[in-house]
Structure formats: structure tokens, C-alpha cells
Amino acid sequence: MIRILDKNTADKIAAGEVIDRPVSIVKELLENSLDADATDITVEIKNGGRTYIRVTDNGCGIETDQAELAFTRHATSKISSEEDLDAIHTLGFRGEALASICAVSRVELITKTAGSKTGRRVAAENSTIIESTATGCPEGTTVTVRDLFYNVPARRKFLSSDSAETRRIIDMVSRIAVAYGDVRITMINGGKRVFSTRGNGNIYNNIVTVYGNDAGRDLIPVESSLSGYTLKGFVSAPSASSPSRNRQIFCVNGRIVTSRVMEKGLEGAYREKLFHGRFPIAFLFMSLPAEDVDVNVHPTKKEIRFDDEFKVEDFIRESVAKALMSRQALPQIRKDVIKDVPEAATVRESVVSYEERDVKTADTDVFLREKEGAGPALEPTVRTPAPERPERKKEPAGEQVDIKSLLSSMRDRKEKEEEVPEEAAGDTADTEPFLFDDLDYRGTLFNTYIMATDEDDFYLIDQHAAHERVFYEKLLKQYNNAEKLSQQLMIPLNMSVSSNVTASEETWIGALSEMGYGIEFFGNNTYMVREIPAFMETGEAGDFLSDFFSALEDRPDLTDRRALEKIITRSCKSAVKGGDVLDGAEIKGLMEELAKCENPFSCPHGRPTFIRMTRYEIEKMFKRV
Ligand code: ADP
Ligand code: MG
């Protein structure tokens, strides 16, 4: 018998689509507060959100006579017609959240608009308003949700442990807190503050406030725009990858989303820069015309659909790739990663002791700011703005210095630093592209690392990794170009291979000839090599082939380009080894070749070719600044 479900059951089923765990409630409430243009939002939870969730905002509030209506399904102030769906400018629009929440929990809404003298308190449970009264309250809205799923035991059973639900909530609020830099968002769990952002619009500060100082290390700013699309945010230097995608936050027109397309664009920029199984960290904020994206494809609006997926992917890949070409992307040696640098303990009087004082003052500041409720602040050593550097005068040691004026000038300096918005995150000089032409070579260290300097940085270049990179790109280029540059060998090379390599000959022989090899079967599992690519030495060519054949044994079907590239990568060993002595001309030659590479900063296997140390870091270690 077909029956129409009673309203209560229907409501619960519909609610299930929107609310499956406590985190969905927090997300909906937080989005409502953001849609209400709140600048200060507090999220409180207890017991993983099962027993208690409260979101308080200072947003526009709801008119007294409409407060009850907010609980009705499909009641929304955000869109009014089907056409509005084509370009949605708010986070909510389905008018389902409050209706769904009150179908599965006990809800209390307290709200007041700026224009109204009194506020309104509405309590609802089981999809029914049970109380609605006038009340005095500040402007804005507070929604309290208690006893989630008290009336849906089946759902309750599916909740994870409190700590797992708590983690989900904190993770989600963290993402939003980072994305909404100009909103002050405070997260409280079980009465304890987890974090509180400052709401001053600085994404970098928010990342550090929410995820801790370590998360801010080795982040490279991304900023780019292209015909109505803009991308902003931070990505990790290749040296600071993560074992999972957890730290990839994508935000599109203010909405936190998961997006395969954006992931692909991001990771495309890191090709050959990361080891297998490592992922970039990213906080990326994209905006594009609202009509170029459909946000109405998923009940919780987590997924979106782009009109032009390729455009998005390419835009992200190119923007991030550009950022990764900055000098900041090179792995850095820093004082704060080197342990046991004594804090100038042996030096007594002199300027150095004032520097110590400086450090202490900064520490106190951090402490105070935390106490004031602004959350853990930036560690003062993290990325001091660059422009200060050249002007900083060294005080002649031993001379009498007026402490008062010194302290006050330090204070001035610090205030200035704090005013620097956004860019405080990245050393401005650091974001400039790295130029090989600026390098001066200073010989090699341990016959393995080429030393180089430019105006402000000191570099070590791994000669072996650098040569591998050069070799690899030449090979691929040759493979991709129509013209093959080969050289005849006076004495052909004999390569013996296993029988399954012989058997799969047709899958790989073409690829080798594309690279410039002249190779033919000689019988008895042997191949004769008469020609090799012009840029290789005979030994290199032979090593490459034997590695190529042994890699083929694990994977005899070179069906696609990717498989081939993997095998080439595995087979690219360098002729220049660590420990080989290179003379000045060889160093220069190698570096000129490296400069021509598309990905000069890592070897094909993902190891860095360069590490960098800034003059500033060196000066810091010597206590000069
Ligand atoms: P939606 O967000 O999709 O419109 P909701 O059920 O989440 O649907 O909310 C219904 C309506 O209640 C919203 O359209 C909005 O007008 C009002 N509302 C909800 N929360 C708030 C809030 N924190 N501040 C101001 N208005 C709110
Ligand atoms: Mg909503």
C-alpha cells in the first residue's frame, strides 16, 4: 500500500540529507552567521556537539515577526526565484538548515536586528515551535542546539566517539576561520578556547593562529588573476609536503569545497617536485563570476561544479607553478630549525644584551596577546618584513648606547611590523623570481655541493641532483621533439635483457628510438645499440638502458605516456656523482644547463637541487641583527 508519510517522519528524512552529524549543524549555523555579515562569531560545543552546540554572532539578526518563519522548510531570505539559482552570492539558499535542525534536536534561537528595540526568543523541537517570546538581547543571533538525534535513535548510533566528532568540527571551523580572514572566529570546546582569529583580514596570521606556528613555515604566497578569476593564498614549498591531502583547503567564492579539479591543478604544479605519496599543503582562495560555478549540486553544498573545468585546473596549476619559482620555494636553512644555538649567553654588556631584551619584549607581547584572547600570535622570528633589513644599522660594539632611545626605537619598529598587513606573511624580496643570472659561484663543498651566492642569499646546489635534472629534461625534450640528435657509436653496445622484455618489444622500442637510440634485436635476448642520444656519454647511455630494461621488467606494458615517464624517471641516474671533482668551467656549464630546465629546483625523483640560506638568517645566528 502506498501511503503519504506523516509530516514528522517526512521532516526527519529530509533532515537526514542536510544533518548527518554534529559538524553539519555547526557548518550550517556558521554559514548563516557569515551570510548575516557577522564580524564576530563564537562557536561552542560540548561532547563532540552531541549534547550542545551554540553559535553566537553579531550579524544582522532576524526581524521579530520572522523569527518563527526561519524554522519552516524552504524559508529563506536569500533567494526568491529560480533565476537566482544561476548566480548564488550567499552560502545558504535552500532554506533547509534550521528546519532540518529542529526536526532532529532541541533548538533555541535568540535574535535581534539593529532597528528593533527588543529581541525574540524562539524554541523549537520535533519540528514544532514550542515557545516564542520577546526578550532583551544584544544585536545579532544566537542559536543553541541541544540533544542531537534525541528523537532519532538510529542516527544516534552512527555517531562516532565524542573526540572524533570534535575533531571533525574543529577541522571544519578551522577551514572557515582561515578562509574568512576578516571575521573574528572563536572556537570553544568543552569550555576551553581552541583558537580565536583576529579578524584583521590577514590570511597568513589566521593560518598560524589556527594551525600553529609550524604550519606557517615554508608557505609561499600565491596571487594571480586572469579574466575575472582570481586566486590568492598560500602553498607549501616542495620541502614541506604532507603525507595526506588533509591540509589542502580550497575556497571558492567564500565557500569551502572539495574539488577534484582544484586538487589536480594544485598537484600538477608540484609534478616532479614531491616524492611519491606526498601532497602539497595549500590554502587557496579562488573567486570567479558566480554564474561560472554551480553550487547547487550537493545537499550540504560541499561540492561544486565549474562550467569550465579545464580553465580552472590550468589557472590553478599555472598560478601555483609561478609561485613555486620564487626563491622562497627553495628549502631554507633557518636558525629556528637548528637546535642549540646558545642565546648569546657568553656575551655580557654590548648591544647583544639589548637584542636579548628585544626577544624578551617580543615574548611578553605574545603572552599578552594570548591573554587578551587573540590566540597564539605570530612567533616574532617568523618572517620579519624584508625592507627593514638593509637599513638596519649595526651598533658599534662596546659603545655606550642610550637604552631609552634604543628601546623606543625598537618599539617603533615593532609597531611598524605589526601594521604591515598580508605581506607580513611573505618576505617581499622572497617572492621575487629567482634568477640564475644573479648567481656567483664560490666553488664546491665536499666535492658535492656547489656554493653560490646572490645579493641576499647563500645557496648549496647538489651537483648530482642538478645533473640528474638536466639529463632528464634533455631526454624528455628529445623524446618530444621531431628532430632526434643522435651519435653513432664506433663500437656498438650489447645489452642483454630478460625474455619478457624481448617479448614486449613492440611496447618500448619505439619510445627508445624517440629518445634517439638506434637499437635492434640481435637474437638470444640480446640487443645491439648502434646510436645513442647526442648529449649522452656512452657510459651514461648504457647505464640508462640497463636501468630502463630492469624497470621494464616490473612493468612491461608502456601503455601510456605516464608509465613511460615513470620509467624514464627511474632510469635517469646522473653521470656526475657526489664526490666527483668539477672545475669552474664544468660548474658553470652544469648551472647553465640547469637554468634552462623547466623544473630546476628538484631532481626528477623529487629531491631538492638547491637549498638556500638568507643573509638575514646568517646574521641572526651571528647575533648581528
Ligand atoms: P538558508 O540559509 O538556506 O536561507 P536557513 O534555514 O539556514 O536557510 O535559514 C533560514 C533563514 O533564517 C535565512 O534565510 C535567514 O534569513 C535567517 N537566518 C538564519 N540564521 C541567521 C543568522 N545567524 N542571522 C541572521 N539571519 C539568520
Ligand atoms: Mg543557512
Short mmCIF file of C-alpha atoms and ligand atoms in Angstrom, two decimals, residues 28-29 31-32 35 76 78 91-98 301, ligand 2:
data_model
loop_
_atom_site.label_atom_id
_atom_site.label_comp_id
_atom_site.label_asym_id
_atom_site.label_seq_id
_atom_site.Cartn_x
_atom_site.Cartn_y
_atom_site.Cartn_z
CA GLU A 28 25.05 25.43 8.65
CA LEU A 29 24.94 27.75 11.65
CA GLU A 31 27.26 29.82 7.30
CA ASN A 32 24.12 31.56 8.44
CA ASP A 35 25.56 35.29 5.45
CA THR A 76 14.89 31.69 3.10
CA LYS A 78 18.44 34.68 0.31
CA LEU A 91 26.41 30.43 1.47
CA GLY A 92 22.86 29.32 2.24
CA PHE A 93 19.95 29.43 -0.18
CA ARG A 94 17.98 26.21 0.29
CA GLY A 95 16.11 27.36 3.40
CA GLU A 96 16.53 23.94 4.94
CA ALA A 97 19.06 24.22 7.70
CA LEU A 98 17.03 25.49 10.63
CA LYS A 301 26.90 22.22 -0.75
MG MG B 2 21.58 28.55 6.06
#
